[in-house]
mmCIF file of C-alpha atoms in Angstrom:
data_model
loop_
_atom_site.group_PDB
_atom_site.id
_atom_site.type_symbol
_atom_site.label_atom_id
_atom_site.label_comp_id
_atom_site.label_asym_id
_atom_site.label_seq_id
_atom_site.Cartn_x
_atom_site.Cartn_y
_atom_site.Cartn_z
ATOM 1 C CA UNK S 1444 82.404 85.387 84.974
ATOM 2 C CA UNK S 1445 84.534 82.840 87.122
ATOM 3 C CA UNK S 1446 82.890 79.924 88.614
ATOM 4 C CA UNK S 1447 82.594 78.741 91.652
ATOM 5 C CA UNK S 1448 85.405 76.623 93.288
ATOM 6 C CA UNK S 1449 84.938 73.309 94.470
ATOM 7 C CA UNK S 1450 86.072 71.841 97.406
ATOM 8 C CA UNK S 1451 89.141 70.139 95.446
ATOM 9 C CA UNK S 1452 89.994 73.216 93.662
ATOM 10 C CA UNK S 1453 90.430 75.275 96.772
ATOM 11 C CA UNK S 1454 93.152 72.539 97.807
ATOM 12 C CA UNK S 1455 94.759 73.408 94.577
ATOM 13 C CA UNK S 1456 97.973 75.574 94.486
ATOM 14 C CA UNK S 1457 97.474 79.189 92.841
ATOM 15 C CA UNK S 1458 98.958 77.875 89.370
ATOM 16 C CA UNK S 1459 96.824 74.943 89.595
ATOM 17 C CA UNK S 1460 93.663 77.106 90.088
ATOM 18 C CA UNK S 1461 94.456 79.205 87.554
ATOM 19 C CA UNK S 1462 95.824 76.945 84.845
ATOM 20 C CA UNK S 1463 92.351 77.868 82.370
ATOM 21 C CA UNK S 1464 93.436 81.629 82.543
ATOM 22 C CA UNK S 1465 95.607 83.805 79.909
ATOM 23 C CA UNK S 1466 98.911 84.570 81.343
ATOM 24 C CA UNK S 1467 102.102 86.946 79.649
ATOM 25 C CA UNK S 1468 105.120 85.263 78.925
ATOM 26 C CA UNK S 1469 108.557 85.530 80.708
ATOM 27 C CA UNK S 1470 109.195 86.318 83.861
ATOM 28 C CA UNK S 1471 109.921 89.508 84.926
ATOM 29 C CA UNK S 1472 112.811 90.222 87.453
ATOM 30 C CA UNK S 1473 111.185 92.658 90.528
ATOM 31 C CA UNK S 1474 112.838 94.119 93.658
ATOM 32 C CA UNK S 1475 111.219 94.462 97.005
ATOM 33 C CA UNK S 1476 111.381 97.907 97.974
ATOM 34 C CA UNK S 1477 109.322 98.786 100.688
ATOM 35 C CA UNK S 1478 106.607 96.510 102.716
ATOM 36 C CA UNK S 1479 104.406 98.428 104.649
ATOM 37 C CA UNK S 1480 102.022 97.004 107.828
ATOM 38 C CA UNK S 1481 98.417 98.278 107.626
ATOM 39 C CA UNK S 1482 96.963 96.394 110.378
ATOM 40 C CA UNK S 1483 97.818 93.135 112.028
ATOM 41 C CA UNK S 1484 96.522 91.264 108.968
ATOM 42 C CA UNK S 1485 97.485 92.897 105.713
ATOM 43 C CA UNK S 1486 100.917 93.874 104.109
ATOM 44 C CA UNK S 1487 101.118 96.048 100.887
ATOM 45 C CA UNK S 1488 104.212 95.490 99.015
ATOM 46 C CA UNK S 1489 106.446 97.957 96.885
ATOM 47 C CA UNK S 1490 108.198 95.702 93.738
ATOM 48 C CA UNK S 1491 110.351 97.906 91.600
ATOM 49 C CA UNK S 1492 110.916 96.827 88.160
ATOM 50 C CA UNK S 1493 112.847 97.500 85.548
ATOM 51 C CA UNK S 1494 113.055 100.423 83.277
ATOM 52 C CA UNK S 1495 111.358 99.275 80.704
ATOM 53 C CA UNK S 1496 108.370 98.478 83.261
ATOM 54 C CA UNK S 1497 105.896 95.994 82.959
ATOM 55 C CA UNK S 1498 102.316 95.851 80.915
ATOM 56 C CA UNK S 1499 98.961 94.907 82.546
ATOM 57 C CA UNK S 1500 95.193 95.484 82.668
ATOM 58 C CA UNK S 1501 94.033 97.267 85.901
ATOM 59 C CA UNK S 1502 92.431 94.504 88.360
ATOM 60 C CA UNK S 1503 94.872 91.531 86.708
ATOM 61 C CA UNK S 1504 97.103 89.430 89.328
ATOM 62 C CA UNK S 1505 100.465 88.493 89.136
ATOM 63 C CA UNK S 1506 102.497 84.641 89.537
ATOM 64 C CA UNK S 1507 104.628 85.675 92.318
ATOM 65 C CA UNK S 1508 107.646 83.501 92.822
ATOM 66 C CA UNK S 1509 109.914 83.774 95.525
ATOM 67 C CA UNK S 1510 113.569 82.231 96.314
ATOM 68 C CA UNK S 1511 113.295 78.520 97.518
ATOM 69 C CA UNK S 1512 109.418 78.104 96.903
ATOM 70 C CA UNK S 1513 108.734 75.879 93.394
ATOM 71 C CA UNK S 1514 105.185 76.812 93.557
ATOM 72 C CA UNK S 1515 104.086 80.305 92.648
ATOM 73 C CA UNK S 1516 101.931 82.286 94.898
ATOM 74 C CA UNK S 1517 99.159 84.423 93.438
ATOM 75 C CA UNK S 1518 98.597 88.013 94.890
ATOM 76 C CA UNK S 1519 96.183 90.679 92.942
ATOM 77 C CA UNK S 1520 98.454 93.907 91.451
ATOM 78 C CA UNK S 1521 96.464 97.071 93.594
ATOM 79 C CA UNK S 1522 98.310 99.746 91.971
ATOM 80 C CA UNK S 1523 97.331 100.904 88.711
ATOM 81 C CA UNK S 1524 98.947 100.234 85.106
ATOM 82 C CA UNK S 1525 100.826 103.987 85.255
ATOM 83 C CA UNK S 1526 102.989 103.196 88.270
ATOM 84 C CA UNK S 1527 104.335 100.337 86.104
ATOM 85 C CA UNK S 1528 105.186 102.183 82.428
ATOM 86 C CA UNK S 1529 108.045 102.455 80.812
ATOM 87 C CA UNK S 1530 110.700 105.196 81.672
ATOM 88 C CA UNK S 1531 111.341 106.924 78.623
ATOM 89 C CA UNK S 1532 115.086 108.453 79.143
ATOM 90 C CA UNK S 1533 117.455 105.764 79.783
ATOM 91 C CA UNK S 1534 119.445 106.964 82.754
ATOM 92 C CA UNK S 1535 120.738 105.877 86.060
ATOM 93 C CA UNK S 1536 117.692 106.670 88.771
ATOM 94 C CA UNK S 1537 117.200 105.037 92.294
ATOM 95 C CA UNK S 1538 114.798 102.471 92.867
ATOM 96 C CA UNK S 1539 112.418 104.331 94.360
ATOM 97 C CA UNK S 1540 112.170 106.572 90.793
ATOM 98 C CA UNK S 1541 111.560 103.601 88.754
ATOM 99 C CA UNK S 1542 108.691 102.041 87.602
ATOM 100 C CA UNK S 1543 106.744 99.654 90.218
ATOM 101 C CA UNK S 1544 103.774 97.703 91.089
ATOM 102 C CA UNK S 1545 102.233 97.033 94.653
ATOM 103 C CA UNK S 1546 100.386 94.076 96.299
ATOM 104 C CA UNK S 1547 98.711 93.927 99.211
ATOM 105 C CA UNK S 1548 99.165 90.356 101.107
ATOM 106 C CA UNK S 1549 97.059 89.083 103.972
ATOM 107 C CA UNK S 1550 98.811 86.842 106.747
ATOM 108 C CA UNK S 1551 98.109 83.413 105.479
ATOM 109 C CA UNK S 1552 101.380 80.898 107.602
ATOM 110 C CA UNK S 1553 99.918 77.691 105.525
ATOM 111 C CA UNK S 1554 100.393 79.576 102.001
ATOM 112 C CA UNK S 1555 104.298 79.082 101.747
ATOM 113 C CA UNK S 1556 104.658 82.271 99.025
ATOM 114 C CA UNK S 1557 102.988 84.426 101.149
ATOM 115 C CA UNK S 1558 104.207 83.141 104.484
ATOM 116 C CA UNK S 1559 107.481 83.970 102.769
ATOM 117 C CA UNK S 1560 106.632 87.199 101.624
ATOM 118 C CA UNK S 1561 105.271 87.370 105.766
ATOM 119 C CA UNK S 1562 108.947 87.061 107.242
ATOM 120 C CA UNK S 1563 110.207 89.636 109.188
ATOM 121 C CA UNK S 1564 110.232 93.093 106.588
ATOM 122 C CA UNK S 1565 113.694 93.968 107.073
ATOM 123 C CA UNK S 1566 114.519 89.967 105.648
ATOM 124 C CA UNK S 1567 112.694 90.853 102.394
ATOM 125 C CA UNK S 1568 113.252 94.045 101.492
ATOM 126 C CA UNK S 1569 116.049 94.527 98.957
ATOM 127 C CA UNK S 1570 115.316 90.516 97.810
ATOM 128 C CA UNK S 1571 114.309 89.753 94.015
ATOM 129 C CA UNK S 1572 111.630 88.039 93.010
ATOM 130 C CA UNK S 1573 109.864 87.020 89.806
ATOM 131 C CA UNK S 1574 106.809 87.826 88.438
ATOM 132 C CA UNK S 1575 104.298 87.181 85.492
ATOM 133 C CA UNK S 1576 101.354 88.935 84.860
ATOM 134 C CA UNK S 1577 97.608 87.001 84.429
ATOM 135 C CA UNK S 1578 93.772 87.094 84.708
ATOM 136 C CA UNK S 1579 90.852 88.710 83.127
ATOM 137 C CA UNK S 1580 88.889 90.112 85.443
ATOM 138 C CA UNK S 1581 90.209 93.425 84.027
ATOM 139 C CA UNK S 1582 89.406 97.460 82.981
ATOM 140 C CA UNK S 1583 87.690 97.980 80.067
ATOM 141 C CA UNK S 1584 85.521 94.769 80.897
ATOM 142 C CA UNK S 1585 86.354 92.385 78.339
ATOM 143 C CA UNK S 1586 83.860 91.802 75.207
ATOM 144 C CA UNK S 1587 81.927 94.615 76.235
ATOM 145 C CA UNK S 1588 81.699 98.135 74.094
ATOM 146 C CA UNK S 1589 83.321 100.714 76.551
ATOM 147 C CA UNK S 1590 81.533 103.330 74.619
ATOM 148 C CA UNK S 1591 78.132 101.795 75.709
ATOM 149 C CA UNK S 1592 79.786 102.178 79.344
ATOM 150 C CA UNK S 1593 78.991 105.525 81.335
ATOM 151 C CA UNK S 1594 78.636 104.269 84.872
ATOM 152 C CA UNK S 1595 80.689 101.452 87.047
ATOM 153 C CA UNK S 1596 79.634 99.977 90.062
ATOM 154 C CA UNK S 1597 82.163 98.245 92.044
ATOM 155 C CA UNK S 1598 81.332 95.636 95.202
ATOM 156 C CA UNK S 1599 84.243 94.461 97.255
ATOM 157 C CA UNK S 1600 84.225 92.411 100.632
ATOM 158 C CA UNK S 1601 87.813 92.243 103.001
ATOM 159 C CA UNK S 1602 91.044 91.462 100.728
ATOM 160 C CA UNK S 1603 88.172 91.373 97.427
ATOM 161 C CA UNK S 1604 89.756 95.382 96.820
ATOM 162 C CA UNK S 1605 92.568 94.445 95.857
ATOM 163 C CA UNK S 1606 91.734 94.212 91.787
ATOM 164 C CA UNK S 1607 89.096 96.538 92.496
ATOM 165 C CA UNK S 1608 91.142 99.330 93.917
ATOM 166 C CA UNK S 1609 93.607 99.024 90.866
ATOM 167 C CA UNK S 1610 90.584 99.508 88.397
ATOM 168 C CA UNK S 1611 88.913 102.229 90.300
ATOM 169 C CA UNK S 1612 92.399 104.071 90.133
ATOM 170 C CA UNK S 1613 93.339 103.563 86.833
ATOM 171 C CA UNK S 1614 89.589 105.047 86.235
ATOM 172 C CA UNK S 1615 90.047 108.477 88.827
ATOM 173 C CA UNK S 1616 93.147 108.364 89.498
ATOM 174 C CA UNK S 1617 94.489 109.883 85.916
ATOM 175 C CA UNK S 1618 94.975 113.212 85.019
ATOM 176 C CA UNK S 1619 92.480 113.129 82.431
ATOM 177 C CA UNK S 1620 89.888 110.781 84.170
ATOM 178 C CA UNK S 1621 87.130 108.522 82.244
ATOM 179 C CA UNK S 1622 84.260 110.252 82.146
ATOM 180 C CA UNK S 1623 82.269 107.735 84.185
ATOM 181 C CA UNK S 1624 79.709 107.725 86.900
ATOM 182 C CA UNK S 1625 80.993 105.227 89.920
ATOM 183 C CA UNK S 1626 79.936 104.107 92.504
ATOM 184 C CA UNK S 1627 81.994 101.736 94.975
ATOM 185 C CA UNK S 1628 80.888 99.709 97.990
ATOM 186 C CA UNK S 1629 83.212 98.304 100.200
ATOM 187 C CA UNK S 1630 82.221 96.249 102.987
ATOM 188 C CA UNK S 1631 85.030 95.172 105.655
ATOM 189 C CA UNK S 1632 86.100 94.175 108.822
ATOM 190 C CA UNK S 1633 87.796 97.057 111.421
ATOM 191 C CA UNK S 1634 91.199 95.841 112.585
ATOM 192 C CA UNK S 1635 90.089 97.014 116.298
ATOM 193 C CA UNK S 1636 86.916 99.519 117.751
ATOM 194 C CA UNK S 1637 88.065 103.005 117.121
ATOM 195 C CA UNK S 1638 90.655 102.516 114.595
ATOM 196 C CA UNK S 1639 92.475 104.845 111.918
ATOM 197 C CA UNK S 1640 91.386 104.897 108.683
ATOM 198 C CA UNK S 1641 94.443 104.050 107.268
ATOM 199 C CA UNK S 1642 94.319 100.799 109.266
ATOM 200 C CA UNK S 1643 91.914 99.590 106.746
ATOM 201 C CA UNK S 1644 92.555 98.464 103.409
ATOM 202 C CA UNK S 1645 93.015 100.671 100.332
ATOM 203 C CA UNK S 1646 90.933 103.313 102.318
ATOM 204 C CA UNK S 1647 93.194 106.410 102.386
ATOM 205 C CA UNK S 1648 93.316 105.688 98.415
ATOM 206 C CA UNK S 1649 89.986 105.077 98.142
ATOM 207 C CA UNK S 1650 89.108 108.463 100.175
ATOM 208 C CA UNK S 1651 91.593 110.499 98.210
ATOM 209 C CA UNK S 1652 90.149 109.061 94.730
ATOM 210 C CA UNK S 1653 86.532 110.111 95.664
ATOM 211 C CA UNK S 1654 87.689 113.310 96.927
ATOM 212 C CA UNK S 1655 85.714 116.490 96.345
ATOM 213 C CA UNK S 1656 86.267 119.969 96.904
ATOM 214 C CA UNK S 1657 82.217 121.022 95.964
ATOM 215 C CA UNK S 1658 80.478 117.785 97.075
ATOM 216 C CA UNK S 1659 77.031 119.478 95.980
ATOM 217 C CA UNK S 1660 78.129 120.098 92.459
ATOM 218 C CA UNK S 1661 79.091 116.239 92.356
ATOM 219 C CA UNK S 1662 76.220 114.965 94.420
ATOM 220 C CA UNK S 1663 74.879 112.677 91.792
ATOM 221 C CA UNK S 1664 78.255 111.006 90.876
ATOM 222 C CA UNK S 1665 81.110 109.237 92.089
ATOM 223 C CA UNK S 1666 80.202 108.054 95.514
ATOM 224 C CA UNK S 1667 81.869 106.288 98.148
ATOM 225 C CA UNK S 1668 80.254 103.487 100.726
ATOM 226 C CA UNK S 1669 81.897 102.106 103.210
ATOM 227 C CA UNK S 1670 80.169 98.922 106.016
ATOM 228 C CA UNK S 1671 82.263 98.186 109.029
ATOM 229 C CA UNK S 1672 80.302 94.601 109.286
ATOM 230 C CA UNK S 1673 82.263 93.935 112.551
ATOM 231 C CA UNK S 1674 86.285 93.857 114.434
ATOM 232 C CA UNK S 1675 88.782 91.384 113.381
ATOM 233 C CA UNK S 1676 88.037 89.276 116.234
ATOM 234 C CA UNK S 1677 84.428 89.146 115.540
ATOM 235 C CA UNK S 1678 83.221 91.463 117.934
ATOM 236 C CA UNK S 1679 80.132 94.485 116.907
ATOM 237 C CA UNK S 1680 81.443 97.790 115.880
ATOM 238 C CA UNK S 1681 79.414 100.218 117.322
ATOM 239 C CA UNK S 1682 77.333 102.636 115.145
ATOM 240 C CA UNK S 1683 79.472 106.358 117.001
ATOM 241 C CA UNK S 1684 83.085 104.241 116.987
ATOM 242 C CA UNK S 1685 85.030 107.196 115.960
ATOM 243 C CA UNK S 1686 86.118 105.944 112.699
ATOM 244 C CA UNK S 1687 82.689 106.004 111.534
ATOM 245 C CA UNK S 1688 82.310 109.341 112.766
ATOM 246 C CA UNK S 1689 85.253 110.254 111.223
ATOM 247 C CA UNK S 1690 84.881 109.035 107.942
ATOM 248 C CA UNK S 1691 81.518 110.582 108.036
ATOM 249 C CA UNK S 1692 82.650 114.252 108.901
ATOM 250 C CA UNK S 1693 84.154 114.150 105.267
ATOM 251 C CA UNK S 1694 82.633 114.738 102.053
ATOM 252 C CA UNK S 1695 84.521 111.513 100.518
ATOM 253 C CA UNK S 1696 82.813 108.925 101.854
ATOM 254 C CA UNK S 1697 79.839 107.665 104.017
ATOM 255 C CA UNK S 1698 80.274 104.803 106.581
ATOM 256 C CA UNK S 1699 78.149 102.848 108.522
ATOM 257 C CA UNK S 1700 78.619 99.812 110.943
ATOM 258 C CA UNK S 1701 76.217 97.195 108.974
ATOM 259 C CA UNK S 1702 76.476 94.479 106.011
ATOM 260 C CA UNK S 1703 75.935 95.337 102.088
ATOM 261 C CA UNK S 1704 71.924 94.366 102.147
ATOM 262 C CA UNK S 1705 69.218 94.286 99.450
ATOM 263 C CA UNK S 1706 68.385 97.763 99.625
ATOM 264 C CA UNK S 1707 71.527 98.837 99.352
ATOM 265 C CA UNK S 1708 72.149 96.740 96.191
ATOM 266 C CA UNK S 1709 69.015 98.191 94.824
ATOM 267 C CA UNK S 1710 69.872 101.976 95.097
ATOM 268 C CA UNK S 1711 73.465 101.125 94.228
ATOM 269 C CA UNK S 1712 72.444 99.524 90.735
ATOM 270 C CA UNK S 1713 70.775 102.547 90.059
ATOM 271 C CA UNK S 1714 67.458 103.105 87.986
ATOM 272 C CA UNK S 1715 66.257 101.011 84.997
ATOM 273 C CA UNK S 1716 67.789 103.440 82.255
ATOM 274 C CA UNK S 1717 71.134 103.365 84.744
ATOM 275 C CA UNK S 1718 71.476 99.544 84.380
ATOM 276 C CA UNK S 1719 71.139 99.124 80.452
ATOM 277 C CA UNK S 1720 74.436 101.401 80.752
ATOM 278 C CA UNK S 1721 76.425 100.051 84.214
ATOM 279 C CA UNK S 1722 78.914 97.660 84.459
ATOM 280 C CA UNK S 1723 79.454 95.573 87.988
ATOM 281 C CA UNK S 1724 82.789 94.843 89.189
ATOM 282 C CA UNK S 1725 81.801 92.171 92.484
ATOM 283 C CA UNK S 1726 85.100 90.846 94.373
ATOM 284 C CA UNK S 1727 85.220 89.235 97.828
ATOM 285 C CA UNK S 1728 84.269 86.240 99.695
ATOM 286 C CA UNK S 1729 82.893 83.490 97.496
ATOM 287 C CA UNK S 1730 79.560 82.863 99.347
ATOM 288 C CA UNK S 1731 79.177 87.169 99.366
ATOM 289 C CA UNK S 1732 80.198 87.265 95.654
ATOM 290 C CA UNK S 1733 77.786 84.805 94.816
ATOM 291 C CA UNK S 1734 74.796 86.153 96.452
ATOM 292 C CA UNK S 1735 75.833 89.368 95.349
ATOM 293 C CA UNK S 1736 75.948 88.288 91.848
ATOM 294 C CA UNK S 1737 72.851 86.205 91.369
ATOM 295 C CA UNK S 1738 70.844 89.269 92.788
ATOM 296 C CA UNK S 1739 72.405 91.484 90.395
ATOM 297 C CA UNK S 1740 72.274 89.743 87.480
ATOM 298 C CA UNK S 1741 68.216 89.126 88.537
ATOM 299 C CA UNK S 1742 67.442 92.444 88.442
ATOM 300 C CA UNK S 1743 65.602 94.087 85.541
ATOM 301 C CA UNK S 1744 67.414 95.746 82.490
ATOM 302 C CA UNK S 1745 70.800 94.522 84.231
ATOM 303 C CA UNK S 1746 72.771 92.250 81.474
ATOM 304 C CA UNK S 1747 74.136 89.147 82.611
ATOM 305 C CA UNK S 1748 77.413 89.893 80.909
ATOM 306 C CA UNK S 1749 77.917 92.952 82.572
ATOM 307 C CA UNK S 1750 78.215 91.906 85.969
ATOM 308 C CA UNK S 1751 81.828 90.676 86.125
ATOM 309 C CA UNK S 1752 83.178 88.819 89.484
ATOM 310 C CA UNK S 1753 86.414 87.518 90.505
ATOM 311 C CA UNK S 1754 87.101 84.372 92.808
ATOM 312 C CA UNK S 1755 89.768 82.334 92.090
ATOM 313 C CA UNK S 1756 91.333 81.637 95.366
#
């Protein structure tokens, strides 16, 4: 479970933060092919790579150099490990048929890589960059028995989806699924009052992967949360803002303008016989993750080991 950073290690460039974690070796060569703007905040990047694609865990990050920057940026992979496999016939294809892997970068001018990566998108689409693969806050949870495993609860705050989107969708997403019981919280900030869903993060994804045609024959699995804690700029979100209401006339997902509180924690990490079988996936904020965490990890019949959280930046 990663610790938290100190004051110094914030200061620290991503390699320097991250010099204690496993990485792959080599650098892999990656094109930009399409960069797409989801609100005023928050890029997601297409990187095409090559043929023989590129191997990862869901929820690991990549080193993400770019021309005329020494210093790697780092920037969590959100799509999952099957975008990114091997091609098996060795033919000529366009880029778009090849195998790829997407990030999703928030506007941050005093990070060069991804102030870089921030330029104007028809200046970085086409360009190469280079990429190595790292981290282990990763799918199957890492010296745990996956067998032992039949339900995943996943906690993200803001940008925290990133990994967390990759896992869930390596979990769902697959023709032949997992056979687990999830459960996904997602608390966030609205770009504007009354925005579209796909303004927000990973949430047309997120609503597609908890998608059900019979909700009532499904009611006791997979379920989607979503908190609108408040606008970009600070302001409230009102309770009847029509993306609430709209997210709420679907059987995906149910939203509500209000913060991830205890009792929500408490019905979300289920029943006593639930937790000797969950695993917790927590990703966001450091101050949320850690609150989030030590109330987890204090409930009864929840293993310490089990609740897995990510903050390295």
């Amino acid at each position: 479970m990663a610790q938290a950073p100190s004051f110094a290690k914030a200061n620290l460039s991503h390699e320097e933060r991250t010099a204690n974690e496993p990485r792959a070796h080599g650098l892999h060569p990656v094109t930009i092919d399409r960069v797409s703007q989801v609100n005023s905040q928050i890029r997601t990047y297409r990187l095409i790579t090559e043929e023989s694609g590129i191997n990862f865990l869901a929820g690991q990050w990549l080193d993400v150099h770019v021309p005329g920057i020494q210093k790697a940026g780092g920037f969590t992979i959100t799509s999952p490990p099957r975008h990114a496999s091997p091609i098996a016939a060795r033919v000529e294809r366009p880029l778009s048929a090849r195998p790829f892997l997407e990030l999703a970068v928030q506007r941050s001018p005093e990070n060069p890589p991804a102030a870089w990566l921030w330029q104007p998108i028809d200046d970085v689409v086409g360009k190469q960059l280079h990429v190595r693969v790292g981290g282990t806050f990763v799918w199957p949870p890492p010296g745990i028995n996956k067998d032992a495993i039949n339900r995943v609860v996943f906690i993200a705050g803001g940008v925290g989806i990133n990994p967390l989107i990759s896992i869930v969708d390596h979990i769902l997403g697959q023709a032949e699924p997992e056979y687990l019981d999830v459960r996904f919280l997602y608390a966030t900030k609205a770009p504007r009052p009354n925005a579209e869903p796909s303004e927000i993060l990973s949430l047309p994804r997120l609503i597609e992967l908890f998608w059900t045609p019979d909700p009532a024959a499904d009611e006791n699995r997979n379920r989607l949360d979503v908190f609108f804690t408040s606008t970009i700029d600070k302001s409230c979100i009102a309770s009847d803002d029509t993306l609430i209401n709209s997210l709420n006339e679907g059987s995906a997902v149910q939203a509500s303008a209000r913060r991830i509180d205890r009792s929500i924690l408490i019905e979300a990490i289920g029943t006593r016989s639930e937790r000797e079988r969950s695993v917790f996936y927590v990703c966001g904020p450091p101050d949320m993750t850690d609150s989030i965490v030590d109330f987890v990890c204090s409930q009864d019949n929840v293993t310490s080991k089990h609740v897995l959280c990510e903050k390295w930046w």
